[in-house]
Coordinates of C-alpha atoms in Angstrom, one line a residue:
M716 CA 28.9 16.5 -9.1
I717 CA 29.0 14.4 -5.9
D718 CA 27.5 17.3 -3.9
N719 CA 24.7 17.6 -6.5
I720 CA 24.0 13.8 -6.2
L721 CA 23.9 14.0 -2.4
Q722 CA 21.6 17.0 -2.6
Q723 CA 19.2 15.1 -4.8
L724 CA 19.3 12.1 -2.4
T725 CA 18.7 14.0 0.8
Y726 CA 15.4 15.5 2.0
N727 CA 14.2 18.7 0.4
P728 CA 10.9 20.1 1.7
D729 CA 10.4 21.8 -1.7
A730 CA 10.9 18.7 -3.7
P731 CA 9.3 15.6 -2.2
L732 CA 9.8 12.3 -3.8
I733 CA 6.8 11.6 -6.0
F734 CA 6.0 8.9 -8.5
S735 CA 5.9 11.3 -11.4
S736 CA 9.3 12.7 -10.8
G737 CA 12.5 11.7 -12.7
L738 CA 14.3 11.0 -9.5
F739 CA 11.8 8.4 -8.4
L740 CA 11.9 6.7 -11.8
F741 CA 15.7 6.6 -11.6
L742 CA 15.6 5.2 -8.0
F743 CA 12.9 2.7 -8.9
L744 CA 15.0 1.3 -11.7
G745 CA 17.9 0.6 -9.3
F746 CA 15.5 -0.7 -6.6
S747 CA 13.9 -3.1 -9.1
L748 CA 17.3 -4.6 -10.1
V749 CA 18.2 -5.3 -6.4
Y750 CA 14.6 -6.5 -5.7
M751 CA 14.8 -9.1 -8.5
L752 CA 18.2 -10.3 -7.3
L753 CA 16.7 -10.9 -3.9
Q754 CA 13.6 -12.7 -5.2
H755 CA 14.6 -16.1 -3.7
T756 CA 15.8 -14.7 -0.3
R757 CA 12.5 -13.7 1.3
T758 CA 13.8 -12.2 4.6
L759 CA 16.5 -10.1 2.9
R760 CA 13.9 -8.9 0.3
L761 CA 11.5 -7.8 3.0
L762 CA 14.3 -6.0 4.8
F763 CA 15.4 -4.3 1.6
V764 CA 11.9 -3.1 0.7
T765 CA 11.2 -1.9 4.2
A766 CA 14.5 0.0 4.3
F767 CA 13.7 1.6 0.9
S768 CA 10.2 2.5 2.1
Y769 CA 11.6 4.3 5.1
Y770 CA 14.0 6.1 2.8
F771 CA 11.0 7.0 0.5
Y772 CA 9.2 8.5 3.5
Y773 CA 12.4 10.3 4.6
K774 CA 12.4 12.0 1.1
S775 CA 8.8 13.0 1.7
S776 CA 8.9 14.2 5.3
G777 CA 12.5 14.2 6.5
F778 CA 13.3 12.8 9.9
Y779 CA 9.7 12.6 10.8
F780 CA 10.0 9.0 9.5
F781 CA 10.5 8.2 13.2
L782 CA 6.7 8.7 13.6
L783 CA 6.2 5.7 11.2
A784 CA 8.5 3.7 13.4
I785 CA 6.6 4.7 16.6
V786 CA 3.2 3.7 15.2
T787 CA 4.7 0.4 13.9
L788 CA 6.4 -0.7 17.1
S789 CA 3.5 0.3 19.4
D790 CA 0.7 -1.3 17.4
Y791 CA 2.7 -4.4 16.7
A792 CA 3.2 -4.9 20.5
I793 CA -0.4 -3.9 21.3
A794 CA -1.9 -6.3 18.8
H795 CA 0.2 -9.2 20.2
A796 CA -0.8 -8.3 23.8
I797 CA -4.5 -8.3 22.6
A798 CA -4.0 -11.8 21.0
R799 CA -2.4 -13.2 24.2
S800 CA -5.2 -11.7 26.4
K801 CA -7.9 -13.2 24.1
T802 CA -6.2 -16.6 24.5
A803 CA -6.2 -16.2 28.2
T804 CA -9.9 -15.2 28.1
Q805 CA -10.8 -18.6 26.5
E806 CA -8.9 -20.4 29.3
I807 CA -10.4 -18.5 32.3
E808 CA -14.1 -18.6 33.2
N809 CA -14.2 -15.2 34.8
S810 CA -12.8 -13.0 32.1
K811 CA -14.3 -9.6 32.9
S812 CA -10.9 -8.2 34.0
I813 CA -9.3 -9.5 30.8
N814 CA -12.0 -8.0 28.7
R815 CA -11.4 -4.7 30.4
K816 CA -7.7 -5.1 29.6
L817 CA -8.5 -5.7 25.9
K818 CA -10.5 -2.5 25.8
W819 CA -7.7 -0.6 27.5
L820 CA -5.2 -2.0 25.0
V821 CA -7.3 -0.8 22.1
A822 CA -7.7 2.5 23.8
L823 CA -3.9 2.8 24.1
S824 CA -3.5 2.2 20.4
L825 CA -6.0 4.8 19.6
V826 CA -4.4 7.3 22.0
I827 CA -1.0 6.8 20.4
D828 CA -2.2 6.9 16.8
L829 CA -4.8 9.6 17.1
G830 CA -2.6 11.5 19.5
L831 CA 0.1 11.8 16.9
L832 CA -2.4 12.7 14.2
A833 CA -4.2 15.3 16.5
Y834 CA -0.9 17.0 17.5
F835 CA 0.5 17.4 14.0
K836 CA -2.7 18.0 12.1
Y837 CA -5.2 19.6 14.5
T838 CA -3.3 21.5 17.2
N839 CA -3.4 24.9 15.5
F840 CA -7.0 24.3 14.4
F841 CA -8.4 23.6 17.9
A842 CA -6.1 26.1 19.6
G843 CA -7.3 28.8 17.2
M844 CA -10.9 27.9 17.8
W845 CA -10.4 28.1 21.6
A846 CA -8.6 31.4 21.3
Q847 CA -11.6 32.8 19.3
M848 CA -14.0 31.6 22.0
V849 CA -12.1 33.3 24.8
G850 CA -11.2 36.3 22.8
A851 CA -7.4 35.7 23.0
N852 CA -4.8 36.5 20.4
F853 CA -3.5 33.3 18.8
Q854 CA -0.4 33.0 16.5
P855 CA -0.3 29.5 14.9
W856 CA 2.6 27.4 16.0
D857 CA 5.1 26.2 13.5
I858 CA 4.1 22.5 13.4
F859 CA 5.2 20.5 10.3
L860 CA 2.5 18.1 8.9
P861 CA 4.3 14.9 7.9
V862 CA 3.2 13.6 4.6
G863 CA 0.7 10.7 4.7
I864 CA 0.4 10.6 8.5
S865 CA -3.4 10.1 8.1
F866 CA -2.9 7.1 5.8
F867 CA -0.5 5.0 7.8
T868 CA -2.1 5.8 11.2
F869 CA -5.5 4.7 9.8
Q870 CA -4.0 1.6 8.3
S871 CA -2.3 0.7 11.6
M872 CA -5.4 1.4 13.6
S873 CA -7.5 -0.9 11.5
Y874 CA -5.0 -3.7 12.1
V875 CA -5.3 -3.4 15.9
I876 CA -9.1 -3.2 15.8
D877 CA -9.3 -6.2 13.5
V878 CA -7.2 -8.2 15.9
Y879 CA -9.4 -7.1 18.8
R880 CA -12.6 -8.0 16.9
G881 CA -11.1 -11.4 16.1
D882 CA -11.2 -10.8 12.3
L883 CA -7.4 -11.1 12.0
K884 CA -4.5 -12.9 13.7
P885 CA -1.5 -10.7 14.5
L886 CA 1.4 -10.9 12.0
P887 CA 4.1 -13.3 13.2
S888 CA 7.1 -11.0 13.1
L889 CA 7.9 -7.3 13.5
L890 CA 9.5 -7.3 10.0
D891 CA 6.3 -8.5 8.5
Y892 CA 4.3 -5.7 10.2
A893 CA 6.9 -3.0 9.4
F894 CA 6.8 -4.2 5.8
Y895 CA 3.0 -3.9 5.7
V896 CA 2.7 -0.5 7.3
S897 CA 5.6 1.1 5.4
F898 CA 5.2 -0.5 1.9
F899 CA 6.1 2.5 -0.2
P900 CA 3.6 2.4 -3.1
Q901 CA 0.7 3.2 -0.8
L902 CA 2.6 4.8 2.2
V903 CA 1.9 8.5 1.7
A904 CA -1.4 8.7 -0.1
G905 CA -3.1 5.3 0.0
P906 CA -5.0 3.3 -0.9
I907 CA -5.6 2.3 2.7
V908 CA -4.8 -1.4 2.5
R909 CA -6.2 -3.7 5.1
A910 CA -3.9 -6.2 6.8
R911 CA -6.3 -9.1 6.1
D912 CA -5.9 -8.4 2.4
F913 CA -2.2 -7.7 2.4
A914 CA -0.7 -10.0 5.0
P915 CA -1.3 -13.3 3.2
Q916 CA 0.8 -11.9 0.3
I917 CA 3.9 -11.0 2.4
R918 CA 5.4 -14.5 2.8
K919 CA 4.3 -15.9 -0.5
P920 CA 7.0 -16.8 -3.0
L921 CA 7.6 -13.9 -5.4
A922 CA 5.7 -14.5 -8.6
I923 CA 5.0 -11.8 -11.1
T924 CA 2.9 -13.2 -13.9
R925 CA 2.7 -11.7 -17.4
E926 CA -0.8 -10.6 -16.5
M927 CA 0.4 -8.8 -13.4
F928 CA 3.3 -7.1 -15.3
A929 CA 0.9 -6.0 -18.1
R930 CA -1.7 -4.7 -15.7
G931 CA 1.0 -2.9 -13.7
V932 CA 2.4 -1.2 -16.8
F933 CA -1.1 -0.2 -17.8
F934 CA -1.9 1.3 -14.4
I935 CA 1.4 3.2 -14.2
M936 CA 0.8 4.6 -17.7
I937 CA -2.7 5.9 -17.1
G938 CA -1.7 7.1 -13.6
L939 CA 1.2 9.1 -14.9
F940 CA -1.0 10.6 -17.7
K941 CA -3.8 11.5 -15.3
K942 CA -1.5 13.2 -12.8
A943 CA 1.3 14.8 -14.8
V944 CA -0.6 15.6 -18.0
I945 CA -4.2 16.3 -17.2
S946 CA -4.3 17.3 -13.5
D947 CA -1.1 19.4 -13.4
Y948 CA -1.8 21.1 -16.7
I949 CA -5.4 22.2 -16.1
S950 CA -4.5 23.2 -12.5
L951 CA -1.6 25.5 -13.4
N952 CA -3.2 26.9 -16.6
F953 CA -6.8 27.5 -15.5
V954 CA -8.2 26.1 -12.3
D955 CA -5.7 27.7 -9.8
R956 CA -6.2 31.1 -11.4
I957 CA -10.0 31.0 -10.9
F958 CA -9.9 29.8 -7.3
D959 CA -7.1 32.2 -6.3
N960 CA -9.2 35.2 -7.4
P961 CA -12.8 34.2 -8.1
S962 CA -14.0 37.8 -7.9
L963 CA -11.9 38.8 -11.0
Y964 CA -13.8 36.3 -13.2
S965 CA -17.4 36.0 -14.5
G966 CA -19.9 33.4 -13.3
V967 CA -19.3 31.2 -16.4
E968 CA -15.5 31.2 -15.7
N969 CA -16.1 30.3 -12.1
L970 CA -18.4 27.5 -13.1
L971 CA -15.9 26.1 -15.6
G972 CA -13.2 26.5 -12.9
A973 CA -15.3 24.3 -10.6
Y974 CA -15.8 21.7 -13.3
G975 CA -12.1 21.8 -13.9
Y976 CA -11.2 21.3 -10.2
A977 CA -13.6 18.3 -10.1
M978 CA -11.5 16.7 -12.9
Q979 CA -8.2 18.0 -11.4
I980 CA -8.7 16.3 -8.0
Y981 CA -10.0 13.1 -9.6
C982 CA -7.0 12.8 -12.0
D983 CA -4.5 13.8 -9.3
F984 CA -5.7 11.3 -6.6
S985 CA -6.9 8.5 -8.8
G986 CA -3.6 8.9 -10.8
Y987 CA -1.6 8.4 -7.6
S988 CA -3.8 5.3 -6.7
D989 CA -3.3 3.9 -10.2
M990 CA 0.5 4.3 -10.0
A991 CA 0.5 2.8 -6.5
I992 CA -1.5 -0.2 -7.7
G993 CA 0.7 -0.6 -10.8
I994 CA 4.0 -0.4 -8.9
A995 CA 2.7 -2.9 -6.4
L996 CA 1.8 -5.3 -9.2
L997 CA 5.3 -5.0 -10.6
L998 CA 6.6 -6.0 -7.2
G999 CA 4.2 -9.0 -7.0
F1000 CA 1.5 -7.5 -4.7
R1001 CA -2.2 -6.8 -5.4
F1002 CA -4.0 -3.7 -4.1
P1003 CA -7.8 -3.2 -4.2
M1004 CA -9.2 -0.6 -6.6
N1005 CA -9.6 2.9 -5.1
F1006 CA -11.6 4.6 -7.8
N1007 CA -14.4 3.4 -10.2
A1008 CA -15.6 6.2 -12.5
P1009 CA -17.1 8.3 -9.6
Y1010 CA -18.6 11.0 -11.8
T1011 CA -21.0 8.4 -13.4
S1012 CA -22.6 7.9 -10.0
Q1013 CA -26.4 7.8 -9.8
S1014 CA -26.6 9.0 -6.2
I1015 CA -24.4 10.4 -3.5
T1016 CA -24.4 6.9 -1.9
D1017 CA -23.2 5.5 -5.2
F1018 CA -20.5 8.2 -5.4
W1019 CA -19.0 7.1 -2.1
R1020 CA -18.9 3.5 -3.4
R1021 CA -16.8 4.7 -6.2
W1022 CA -14.7 7.6 -4.8
H1023 CA -11.7 6.8 -2.6
I1024 CA -13.1 3.4 -2.0
S1025 CA -10.5 2.4 0.6
L1026 CA -11.3 5.4 2.8
S1027 CA -15.1 5.3 2.4
S1028 CA -15.0 1.6 3.4
W1029 CA -12.7 2.3 6.3
I1030 CA -14.9 5.0 7.8
R1031 CA -17.9 2.7 7.3
D1032 CA -16.3 -0.2 9.0
Y1033 CA -14.5 1.6 11.9
I1034 CA -16.6 4.8 12.5
Y1035 CA -20.1 4.3 11.2
I1036 CA -20.5 0.7 12.4
S1037 CA -18.7 1.6 15.7
L1038 CA -21.3 4.4 16.2
G1039 CA -24.1 1.9 15.8
G1040 CA -24.6 1.9 12.1
N1041 CA -28.1 1.0 11.2
R1042 CA -28.7 -1.2 14.3
K1043 CA -30.3 1.4 16.5
G1044 CA -33.2 2.7 14.5
K1045 CA -33.7 5.0 11.5
V1046 CA -33.2 8.3 13.2
R1047 CA -29.9 7.1 14.8
Q1048 CA -28.8 5.7 11.4
Y1049 CA -29.2 9.1 9.8
I1050 CA -27.4 10.8 12.7
N1051 CA -24.6 8.2 12.4
L1052 CA -24.2 9.0 8.7
I1053 CA -23.9 12.7 9.3
I1054 CA -21.4 12.3 12.2
T1055 CA -19.3 9.8 10.1
M1056 CA -19.1 12.2 7.2
L1057 CA -18.3 15.2 9.5
L1058 CA -15.4 13.2 10.9
G1059 CA -14.4 12.2 7.3
G1060 CA -14.4 15.9 6.4
L1061 CA -12.2 16.7 9.4
W1062 CA -9.9 13.9 8.4
H1063 CA -9.2 15.7 5.1
G1064 CA -8.0 18.8 6.9
A1065 CA -8.0 21.0 10.0
S1066 CA -10.4 23.6 8.7
L1067 CA -14.1 24.4 8.9
N1068 CA -14.4 24.3 5.1
F1069 CA -13.6 20.5 5.2
V1070 CA -16.0 20.1 8.1
A1071 CA -18.7 21.9 6.0
W1072 CA -17.8 19.7 3.0
G1073 CA -18.2 16.5 5.1
G1074 CA -21.4 17.8 6.7
M1075 CA -23.0 18.4 3.3
H1076 CA -22.1 15.0 2.1
G1077 CA -23.4 13.5 5.4
L1078 CA -26.8 15.3 5.0
A1079 CA -27.0 14.2 1.4
L1080 CA -26.3 10.6 2.3
A1081 CA -29.0 10.7 5.0
L1082 CA -31.5 12.4 2.7
H1083 CA -30.9 9.9 -0.1
K1084 CA -31.3 6.9 2.3
W1085 CA -34.5 8.4 3.7
M1086 CA -36.0 9.1 0.2
R1087 CA -34.9 5.7 -1.1
Q1088 CA -36.6 3.9 1.8
N1089 CA -39.7 6.1 2.3
I1090 CA -40.5 7.7 -1.0
F1091 CA -39.1 5.6 -3.9
H1092 CA -39.2 2.3 -1.9
H1093 CA -36.1 1.1 -3.8
D1094 CA -33.7 -1.5 -2.4
K1095 CA -30.0 -0.7 -2.1
H1096 CA -29.2 -2.5 -5.3
Y1097 CA -31.7 -0.5 -7.4
Q1098 CA -30.3 0.9 -10.7
S1099 CA -32.2 3.5 -12.7
H1100 CA -32.2 3.4 -16.5
G1101 CA -32.8 5.6 -19.5
L1102 CA -33.6 9.3 -18.9
R1103 CA -33.9 8.7 -15.1
R1104 CA -30.4 7.5 -15.0
V1105 CA -29.1 10.5 -17.0
L1106 CA -31.0 12.9 -14.7
A1107 CA -29.7 11.1 -11.6
V1108 CA -26.1 11.3 -12.8
V1109 CA -26.4 15.0 -13.7
I1110 CA -27.9 15.9 -10.3
T1111 CA -25.3 13.8 -8.4
F1112 CA -22.4 15.3 -10.3
H1113 CA -23.5 18.9 -9.8
F1114 CA -24.0 18.3 -6.1
V1115 CA -20.5 16.9 -5.9
V1116 CA -19.0 19.8 -7.8
F1117 CA -20.9 22.3 -5.6
C1118 CA -19.3 20.7 -2.5
W1119 CA -15.9 20.7 -4.2
I1120 CA -16.1 24.5 -4.1
F1121 CA -16.0 24.5 -0.3
F1122 CA -13.3 21.8 -0.3
R1123 CA -11.0 23.7 -2.6
N1124 CA -11.4 27.2 -1.2
H1125 CA -9.6 28.1 2.1
T1126 CA -12.3 30.5 3.3
F1127 CA -16.1 30.6 3.2
D1128 CA -15.9 34.1 1.7
A1129 CA -14.1 32.8 -1.4
S1130 CA -16.7 30.0 -1.8
W1131 CA -19.6 32.4 -1.5
T1132 CA -17.9 34.7 -4.0
M1133 CA -17.7 31.9 -6.5
I1134 CA -21.3 30.8 -5.9
S1135 CA -22.7 34.4 -6.1
K1136 CA -20.7 35.0 -9.3
I1137 CA -22.2 31.8 -10.9
F1138 CA -25.8 32.8 -10.0
T1139 CA -25.8 36.6 -10.3
D1140 CA -23.0 37.4 -12.8
F1141 CA -22.9 34.5 -15.2
H1142 CA -22.4 36.2 -18.6
P1143 CA -23.0 33.1 -20.9
E1144 CA -21.9 35.1 -23.9
L1145 CA -18.3 34.7 -22.7
F1146 CA -18.4 30.9 -22.9
L1147 CA -17.1 30.4 -26.4
Q1148 CA -14.4 33.1 -25.8
V1149 CA -13.2 31.3 -22.6
V1150 CA -13.1 27.9 -24.3
E1151 CA -11.3 29.2 -27.3
G1152 CA -8.7 30.9 -25.1
Y1153 CA -8.1 27.8 -23.1
W1154 CA -8.9 25.2 -25.6
V1155 CA -6.1 22.8 -24.6
V1156 CA -7.3 22.9 -21.0
F1157 CA -10.9 22.2 -21.9
A1158 CA -9.9 19.5 -24.3
M1159 CA -8.2 17.7 -21.4
I1160 CA -11.1 18.3 -19.1
L1161 CA -13.5 16.9 -21.7
F1162 CA -11.2 13.9 -22.3
G1163 CA -11.2 13.2 -18.6
Y1164 CA -15.0 13.2 -18.3
V1165 CA -15.5 11.2 -21.5
T1166 CA -13.1 8.4 -20.4
H1167 CA -15.4 7.9 -17.4
F1168 CA -17.8 6.1 -19.7
I1169 CA -15.3 3.8 -21.4
P1170 CA -16.3 0.2 -20.7
D1171 CA -14.1 -1.9 -18.5
S1172 CA -13.7 -4.3 -21.4
W1173 CA -11.7 -1.7 -23.2
N1174 CA -9.2 -1.5 -20.4
E1175 CA -9.0 -5.3 -20.3
R1176 CA -8.2 -5.3 -24.1
C1177 CA -5.3 -2.8 -23.5
V1178 CA -4.0 -5.1 -20.7
A1179 CA -4.2 -8.1 -23.1
V1180 CA -2.3 -6.2 -25.8
I1181 CA 0.5 -5.4 -23.4
Q1182 CA 0.5 -8.9 -22.1
K1183 CA 1.0 -10.3 -25.6
G1184 CA 4.1 -8.2 -25.9
D1185 CA 7.2 -8.5 -23.8
V1186 CA 9.1 -6.4 -21.2
L1187 CA 10.4 -4.1 -24.0
L1188 CA 6.9 -3.2 -25.1
G1189 CA 6.0 -2.3 -21.5
A1190 CA 9.1 -0.2 -21.2
L1191 CA 8.5 1.5 -24.5
L1192 CA 4.9 2.4 -23.6
I1193 CA 6.0 3.9 -20.2
A1194 CA 8.8 5.8 -22.0
I1195 CA 6.2 7.3 -24.5
V1196 CA 4.1 8.5 -21.6
I1197 CA 7.2 9.9 -19.8
Y1198 CA 8.1 11.8 -23.0
I1199 CA 4.5 13.3 -23.1
V1200 CA 4.8 14.2 -19.5
I1201 CA 8.1 16.0 -20.1
Q1202 CA 6.6 18.0 -23.0
V1203 CA 3.7 19.4 -20.9
K1204 CA 5.0 19.4 -17.3
S1205 CA 5.9 22.7 -15.5
S1206 CA 9.4 23.4 -14.2
E1207 CA 8.2 23.1 -10.6
I1208 CA 7.2 19.8 -9.0
Q1209 CA 3.5 19.6 -8.4
P1210 CA 2.9 17.4 -5.2
F1211 CA -0.2 15.2 -5.1
I1212 CA -3.2 17.0 -3.6
Y1213 CA -3.7 14.3 -1.0
F1214 CA -0.2 14.7 0.4
Q1215 CA -1.6 17.5 2.6
F1216 CA -4.1 15.1 4.1

């Protein structure tokens, strides 16, 4: 029995610790009890949460948690060196040498953070491309990709850049910074929380209001349902089958598979974000929203205001603006958009299919901006109505689904196979037969799309109902969702899709 417990508590690459697993729920219960006992001892509480966060990351990536420590220590030291140099700049008239030092310090941070990211994520990709160019034989090296490395490196980079830009003062202690970077709810798959939003909450007295508790329970419930009920079920029972062998299915089945994947990735990733936001609320911290009904978007620009909001705002602030943004003319603005989205695609994975996905979104963003400014003459706050709005949503949605085909498939051949099947071998007469055969799958997919249009006021009413109850009501609601999850879940753990990024 003891060996079995130890096996559960040690790292297993085939069973990462995820929010929807029974082990996490068990550990979180014990964690919460200790956390509340330490509510009046701030430093011990921060130490305890940081230690648990490192253990959480160990359960996801083994002893690669030392990478998290390297990024934390280096960027903490660099940010303080930047702050000291900026103070010296104000005291010295000739500050050219200090300004150069500031740029070198930022460059050092980027080299460390992006160097780690490049080695673990892109070594085989670029080495393989080079081997193809010179005609050499290349066997990919066995390089393990630590879970969530893209998220915590981006988060730490933004901290250093904000200190350099003067938008943020460095955190006063290493413990505070380690707590911020490693905070387990958002550690491995976001949302990417900015230090300027999170830092003011670290040293505040712990205060979990009834509203925070109710909202936290609500987000955990819907997050669990999205991930473990909708996403996992439609993935295992339909979507994966289509994408694994698209040539075996008709065009209508491939199209339905693409619609299904659009809902799968949304429920998977937004489900994680919802649970992260909910868990943080139960611990007394507020995260910004990461998704806002993205499939109701009226344009591709609107889509990126609603999808993975923390990443889209990050690449806007630290890549697009750094490239010049819209400050260097129209043509340069369009080029900057395309380059930004190409890099955003490469961030998602070391593969040309992700680059193509990002490139298509970049071209669409540039085209939409050009048409809005030169043909329709709409300002950026324009909202269409009536039939125009419906048509805009339908067009945007289908463009996004088309791009998801390249995102999900590992090869361009598989993507072209799906597309050619849809346009040349459709067989619409099979539609009813397919829907009847997979009626539970399509009921879940339809439910996911319909809930996109639920007014925010309905969600607020649900929160208000939970708020009127007590802790037992919240626990009962979560228990009901867990019971539903147990009834539909597969025997194997289904990691979150964004763990691979």
